[in-house]
PDB file of C-alpha atoms in Angstrom:
ATOM      1  CA  UNK V   1       8.364 -15.063  13.961  1.00  0.00           C
ATOM      2  CA  UNK V   2      11.590 -17.092  13.727  1.00  0.00           C
ATOM      3  CA  UNK V   3      11.646 -20.780  12.994  1.00  0.00           C
ATOM      4  CA  UNK V   4      14.833 -22.693  13.328  1.00  0.00           C
ATOM      5  CA  UNK V   5      16.120 -26.158  13.944  1.00  0.00           C
ATOM      6  CA  UNK V   6      16.723 -27.091  17.589  1.00  0.00           C
ATOM      7  CA  UNK V   7      19.966 -27.648  19.266  1.00  0.00           C
ATOM      8  CA  UNK V   8      20.613 -29.429  22.460  1.00  0.00           C
ATOM      9  CA  UNK V   9      20.794 -25.970  24.157  1.00  0.00           C
ATOM     10  CA  UNK V  10      17.154 -25.417  23.352  1.00  0.00           C
ATOM     11  CA  UNK V  11      15.836 -28.607  24.976  1.00  0.00           C
ATOM     12  CA  UNK V  12      15.216 -27.160  28.442  1.00  0.00           C
ATOM     13  CA  UNK V  13      13.087 -24.444  27.173  1.00  0.00           C
ATOM     14  CA  UNK V  14      11.377 -26.852  24.654  1.00  0.00           C
ATOM     15  CA  UNK V  15      10.428 -29.300  27.467  1.00  0.00           C
ATOM     16  CA  UNK V  16       9.022 -26.338  29.466  1.00  0.00           C
ATOM     17  CA  UNK V  17       7.034 -25.217  26.381  1.00  0.00           C
ATOM     18  CA  UNK V  18       5.878 -28.763  25.636  1.00  0.00           C
ATOM     19  CA  UNK V  19       4.858 -29.295  29.212  1.00  0.00           C
ATOM     20  CA  UNK V  20       2.675 -26.262  29.127  1.00  0.00           C
ATOM     21  CA  UNK V  21       1.279 -27.151  25.649  1.00  0.00           C
ATOM     22  CA  UNK V  22       0.381 -30.876  26.867  1.00  0.00           C
ATOM     23  CA  UNK V  23      -1.445 -29.107  29.798  1.00  0.00           C
ATOM     24  CA  UNK V  24      -4.159 -28.059  27.256  1.00  0.00           C
ATOM     25  CA  UNK V  25      -4.817 -31.617  26.151  1.00  0.00           C
ATOM     26  CA  UNK V  26      -8.559 -32.313  26.592  1.00  0.00           C
ATOM     27  CA  UNK V  27      -9.114 -29.201  28.837  1.00  0.00           C
ATOM     28  CA  UNK V  28     -12.062 -26.955  28.383  1.00  0.00           C
ATOM     29  CA  UNK V  29     -12.902 -26.304  24.607  1.00  0.00           C
ATOM     30  CA  UNK V  30      -9.678 -28.116  23.521  1.00  0.00           C
ATOM     31  CA  UNK V  31     -10.138 -31.704  22.245  1.00  0.00           C
ATOM     32  CA  UNK V  32      -7.597 -34.298  23.128  1.00  0.00           C
ATOM     33  CA  UNK V  33      -4.672 -33.845  20.563  1.00  0.00           C
ATOM     34  CA  UNK V  34      -2.475 -36.379  22.102  1.00  0.00           C
ATOM     35  CA  UNK V  35      -3.483 -39.929  23.009  1.00  0.00           C
ATOM     36  CA  UNK V  36      -2.820 -39.237  26.818  1.00  0.00           C
ATOM     37  CA  UNK V  37      -5.301 -39.056  29.619  1.00  0.00           C
ATOM     38  CA  UNK V  38      -5.539 -35.535  31.100  1.00  0.00           C
ATOM     39  CA  UNK V  39      -3.695 -36.975  34.258  1.00  0.00           C
ATOM     40  CA  UNK V  40      -0.721 -38.010  32.172  1.00  0.00           C
ATOM     41  CA  UNK V  41      -0.659 -34.983  29.821  1.00  0.00           C
ATOM     42  CA  UNK V  42       2.937 -33.750  30.641  1.00  0.00           C
ATOM     43  CA  UNK V  43       6.429 -34.337  29.560  1.00  0.00           C
ATOM     44  CA  UNK V  44       7.937 -37.481  31.035  1.00  0.00           C
ATOM     45  CA  UNK V  45      11.501 -38.743  31.236  1.00  0.00           C
ATOM     46  CA  UNK V  46      11.057 -41.066  28.341  1.00  0.00           C
ATOM     47  CA  UNK V  47       9.914 -38.212  26.094  1.00  0.00           C
ATOM     48  CA  UNK V  48      12.827 -36.140  27.109  1.00  0.00           C
ATOM     49  CA  UNK V  49      15.173 -38.974  26.365  1.00  0.00           C
ATOM     50  CA  UNK V  50      13.745 -39.613  23.003  1.00  0.00           C
ATOM     51  CA  UNK V  51      14.176 -35.941  21.938  1.00  0.00           C
ATOM     52  CA  UNK V  52      17.536 -35.593  23.555  1.00  0.00           C
ATOM     53  CA  UNK V  53      19.028 -38.694  21.920  1.00  0.00           C
ATOM     54  CA  UNK V  54      17.116 -38.289  18.634  1.00  0.00           C
ATOM     55  CA  UNK V  55      18.270 -34.720  17.721  1.00  0.00           C
ATOM     56  CA  UNK V  56      21.955 -35.848  18.178  1.00  0.00           C
ATOM     57  CA  UNK V  57      21.686 -39.004  16.218  1.00  0.00           C
ATOM     58  CA  UNK V  58      22.590 -38.998  12.532  1.00  0.00           C
ATOM     59  CA  UNK V  59      19.832 -39.037  10.097  1.00  0.00           C
ATOM     60  CA  UNK V  60      18.832 -42.574   8.919  1.00  0.00           C
ATOM     61  CA  UNK V  61      20.271 -44.056  12.100  1.00  0.00           C
ATOM     62  CA  UNK V  62      17.853 -45.727  14.529  1.00  0.00           C
ATOM     63  CA  UNK V  63      16.141 -43.258  16.770  1.00  0.00           C
ATOM     64  CA  UNK V  64      17.046 -40.063  14.793  1.00  0.00           C
ATOM     65  CA  UNK V  65      14.686 -37.105  15.054  1.00  0.00           C
ATOM     66  CA  UNK V  66      14.826 -33.402  13.861  1.00  0.00           C
ATOM     67  CA  UNK V  67      13.113 -30.592  15.657  1.00  0.00           C
ATOM     68  CA  UNK V  68      12.291 -27.165  14.749  1.00  0.00           C
ATOM     69  CA  UNK V  69      10.949 -24.428  17.123  1.00  0.00           C
ATOM     70  CA  UNK V  70       9.045 -21.165  16.405  1.00  0.00           C
ATOM     71  CA  UNK V  71       9.995 -18.284  18.629  1.00  0.00           C
ATOM     72  CA  UNK V  72       7.992 -15.108  19.043  1.00  0.00           C
ATOM     73  CA  UNK V  73       9.521 -11.637  19.289  1.00  0.00           C
ATOM     74  CA  UNK V  74      10.373 -12.246  22.956  1.00  0.00           C
ATOM     75  CA  UNK V  75      12.293 -15.462  22.153  1.00  0.00           C
ATOM     76  CA  UNK V  76       9.481 -17.497  23.717  1.00  0.00           C
ATOM     77  CA  UNK V  77       8.816 -20.892  22.094  1.00  0.00           C
ATOM     78  CA  UNK V  78       5.368 -20.858  20.590  1.00  0.00           C
ATOM     79  CA  UNK V  79       5.420 -23.855  18.234  1.00  0.00           C
ATOM     80  CA  UNK V  80       7.239 -26.967  17.285  1.00  0.00           C
ATOM     81  CA  UNK V  81       7.377 -29.546  14.509  1.00  0.00           C
ATOM     82  CA  UNK V  82       9.515 -32.779  14.491  1.00  0.00           C
ATOM     83  CA  UNK V  83      10.100 -35.655  12.220  1.00  0.00           C
ATOM     84  CA  UNK V  84      11.531 -39.031  13.227  1.00  0.00           C
ATOM     85  CA  UNK V  85      12.334 -42.385  11.891  1.00  0.00           C
ATOM     86  CA  UNK V  86       9.706 -45.166  11.780  1.00  0.00           C
ATOM     87  CA  UNK V  87      10.667 -47.912  14.121  1.00  0.00           C
ATOM     88  CA  UNK V  88      10.186 -50.603  11.365  1.00  0.00           C
ATOM     89  CA  UNK V  89      12.952 -51.725   9.099  1.00  0.00           C
ATOM     90  CA  UNK V  90      13.018 -50.767   5.401  1.00  0.00           C
ATOM     91  CA  UNK V  91      11.123 -47.469   6.127  1.00  0.00           C
ATOM     92  CA  UNK V  92      14.177 -44.990   5.735  1.00  0.00           C
ATOM     93  CA  UNK V  93      12.313 -43.251   2.885  1.00  0.00           C
ATOM     94  CA  UNK V  94       9.330 -42.248   5.259  1.00  0.00           C
ATOM     95  CA  UNK V  95       9.148 -40.392   8.460  1.00  0.00           C
ATOM     96  CA  UNK V  96       6.630 -39.714  11.217  1.00  0.00           C
ATOM     97  CA  UNK V  97       5.653 -36.109  11.950  1.00  0.00           C
ATOM     98  CA  UNK V  98       4.575 -34.472  15.287  1.00  0.00           C
ATOM     99  CA  UNK V  99       3.809 -30.818  15.956  1.00  0.00           C
ATOM    100  CA  UNK V 100       2.056 -28.355  18.122  1.00  0.00           C
ATOM    101  CA  UNK V 101       1.232 -24.690  18.325  1.00  0.00           C
ATOM    102  CA  UNK V 102       0.878 -22.709  21.593  1.00  0.00           C
ATOM    103  CA  UNK V 103      -2.610 -21.501  22.580  1.00  0.00           C
ATOM    104  CA  UNK V 104      -1.701 -17.965  22.193  1.00  0.00           C
ATOM    105  CA  UNK V 105      -0.884 -18.167  18.462  1.00  0.00           C
ATOM    106  CA  UNK V 106      -3.302 -20.814  17.166  1.00  0.00           C
ATOM    107  CA  UNK V 107      -5.265 -20.031  13.921  1.00  0.00           C
ATOM    108  CA  UNK V 108      -2.697 -17.446  12.691  1.00  0.00           C
ATOM    109  CA  UNK V 109      -0.825 -19.566  10.172  1.00  0.00           C
ATOM    110  CA  UNK V 110       2.113 -20.846  12.259  1.00  0.00           C
ATOM    111  CA  UNK V 111       1.164 -24.499  11.613  1.00  0.00           C
ATOM    112  CA  UNK V 112       1.534 -24.050   7.825  1.00  0.00           C
ATOM    113  CA  UNK V 113       4.802 -22.191   8.431  1.00  0.00           C
ATOM    114  CA  UNK V 114       6.268 -24.930  10.493  1.00  0.00           C
ATOM    115  CA  UNK V 115       5.116 -27.692   7.974  1.00  0.00           C
ATOM    116  CA  UNK V 116       6.798 -25.635   5.103  1.00  0.00           C
ATOM    117  CA  UNK V 117       9.991 -25.136   6.985  1.00  0.00           C
ATOM    118  CA  UNK V 118      10.306 -28.880   7.627  1.00  0.00           C
ATOM    119  CA  UNK V 119       9.412 -29.739   4.039  1.00  0.00           C
ATOM    120  CA  UNK V 120      12.114 -27.368   2.823  1.00  0.00           C
ATOM    121  CA  UNK V 121      14.718 -28.968   5.034  1.00  0.00           C
ATOM    122  CA  UNK V 122      13.633 -32.551   3.999  1.00  0.00           C
ATOM    123  CA  UNK V 123      13.886 -31.488   0.232  1.00  0.00           C
ATOM    124  CA  UNK V 124      17.393 -29.926   0.771  1.00  0.00           C
ATOM    125  CA  UNK V 125      18.880 -32.475   3.140  1.00  0.00           C
ATOM    126  CA  UNK V 126      17.396 -35.886   2.621  1.00  0.00           C
ATOM    127  CA  UNK V 127      16.083 -38.629   0.319  1.00  0.00           C
ATOM    128  CA  UNK V 128      12.781 -38.970   2.322  1.00  0.00           C
ATOM    129  CA  UNK V 129       9.852 -39.434   0.046  1.00  0.00           C
ATOM    130  CA  UNK V 130       6.966 -39.515   2.374  1.00  0.00           C
ATOM    131  CA  UNK V 131       5.907 -37.719   5.668  1.00  0.00           C
ATOM    132  CA  UNK V 132       3.294 -39.746   7.696  1.00  0.00           C
ATOM    133  CA  UNK V 133       1.337 -38.775  10.737  1.00  0.00           C
ATOM    134  CA  UNK V 134      -1.278 -40.006  13.299  1.00  0.00           C
ATOM    135  CA  UNK V 135      -4.002 -37.622  14.560  1.00  0.00           C
ATOM    136  CA  UNK V 136      -7.012 -38.272  16.749  1.00  0.00           C
ATOM    137  CA  UNK V 137      -9.897 -38.340  14.575  1.00  0.00           C
ATOM    138  CA  UNK V 138     -11.819 -35.873  16.610  1.00  0.00           C
ATOM    139  CA  UNK V 139      -9.085 -33.220  16.016  1.00  0.00           C
ATOM    140  CA  UNK V 140     -10.674 -31.750  12.932  1.00  0.00           C
ATOM    141  CA  UNK V 141      -8.734 -28.455  13.115  1.00  0.00           C
ATOM    142  CA  UNK V 142      -5.409 -30.347  12.788  1.00  0.00           C
ATOM    143  CA  UNK V 143      -6.825 -32.438   9.935  1.00  0.00           C
ATOM    144  CA  UNK V 144      -7.812 -29.463   8.156  1.00  0.00           C
ATOM    145  CA  UNK V 145      -4.465 -28.081   8.502  1.00  0.00           C
ATOM    146  CA  UNK V 146      -2.663 -31.120   7.205  1.00  0.00           C
ATOM    147  CA  UNK V 147      -5.124 -31.478   4.205  1.00  0.00           C
ATOM    148  CA  UNK V 148      -4.449 -27.782   3.281  1.00  0.00           C
ATOM    149  CA  UNK V 149      -0.591 -28.672   3.220  1.00  0.00           C
ATOM    150  CA  UNK V 150      -0.982 -31.673   1.015  1.00  0.00           C
ATOM    151  CA  UNK V 151      -1.703 -34.552   3.345  1.00  0.00           C
ATOM    152  CA  UNK V 152      -4.253 -37.117   2.434  1.00  0.00           C
ATOM    153  CA  UNK V 153      -6.242 -39.383   4.763  1.00  0.00           C
ATOM    154  CA  UNK V 154      -5.102 -42.975   4.306  1.00  0.00           C
ATOM    155  CA  UNK V 155      -7.358 -44.619   6.785  1.00  0.00           C
ATOM    156  CA  UNK V 156      -8.768 -44.662  10.257  1.00  0.00           C
ATOM    157  CA  UNK V 157      -8.518 -47.152  13.102  1.00  0.00           C
ATOM    158  CA  UNK V 158     -11.880 -47.019  15.015  1.00  0.00           C
ATOM    159  CA  UNK V 159     -11.775 -47.235  18.856  1.00  0.00           C
ATOM    160  CA  UNK V 160      -7.946 -47.222  18.906  1.00  0.00           C
ATOM    161  CA  UNK V 161      -7.906 -45.710  22.329  1.00  0.00           C
ATOM    162  CA  UNK V 162      -9.997 -45.688  25.586  1.00  0.00           C
ATOM    163  CA  UNK V 163      -8.880 -42.506  27.367  1.00  0.00           C
ATOM    164  CA  UNK V 164     -10.758 -41.036  30.364  1.00  0.00           C
ATOM    165  CA  UNK V 165     -13.687 -43.325  29.656  1.00  0.00           C
ATOM    166  CA  UNK V 166     -14.151 -42.185  25.953  1.00  0.00           C
ATOM    167  CA  UNK V 167     -13.535 -44.324  22.866  1.00  0.00           C
ATOM    168  CA  UNK V 168     -11.162 -42.494  20.321  1.00  0.00           C
ATOM    169  CA  UNK V 169     -10.314 -43.277  16.787  1.00  0.00           C
ATOM    170  CA  UNK V 170      -6.951 -42.482  15.171  1.00  0.00           C
ATOM    171  CA  UNK V 171      -6.669 -41.175  11.488  1.00  0.00           C
ATOM    172  CA  UNK V 172      -3.671 -42.078   9.432  1.00  0.00           C
ATOM    173  CA  UNK V 173      -2.405 -39.337   7.007  1.00  0.00           C
ATOM    174  CA  UNK V 174       0.455 -39.024   4.639  1.00  0.00           C
ATOM    175  CA  UNK V 175       1.953 -36.867   1.875  1.00  0.00           C
ATOM    176  CA  UNK V 176       4.651 -37.245  -0.593  1.00  0.00           C
ATOM    177  CA  UNK V 177       7.651 -34.826  -0.075  1.00  0.00           C
ATOM    178  CA  UNK V 178       7.318 -33.633  -3.717  1.00  0.00           C
ATOM    179  CA  UNK V 179       3.731 -33.164  -4.922  1.00  0.00           C
ATOM    180  CA  UNK V 180       3.380 -33.350  -8.676  1.00  0.00           C
ATOM    181  CA  UNK V 181       1.178 -30.644 -10.099  1.00  0.00           C
ATOM    182  CA  UNK V 182      -0.303 -31.116 -13.355  1.00  0.00           C
TER     183      UNK V 182
END
């Protein structure tokens, strides 16, 4: 499995992968993992624009984003992780994380590999101190992964969303980029 930072040339394949990934959102045995209704679970132009502009924006400038892609032996994208700036001022020391793993390789350790690759890059290239994320509270598998990689639950917003007639809560998680052992 190869994991590397994405370039502009990767974005077409990435959007195809992401569209397929989002098609699983809330389907069958898969819980909603994105706060989107089943009908809107696809890549839209606003998403494409945020990724396209974000990965070419210098770090610490408004709208910046960094994206890593995991490729299988056939060069097919099977996972991704991205970090991006918070929208609020005075938050340059923190980033928001997003990630996903293709259905064909879930529960095989790729999520941890993606998180570790991102953390290595952050440590080597930035002054970022904290990685934050939001996860739907019903997504226990994702929360278990995040906890196993050093994230802690910071809180929960009950009834954050009403999607397809269901009330969903949002869990806030965070971790320091360097975890003290001792």
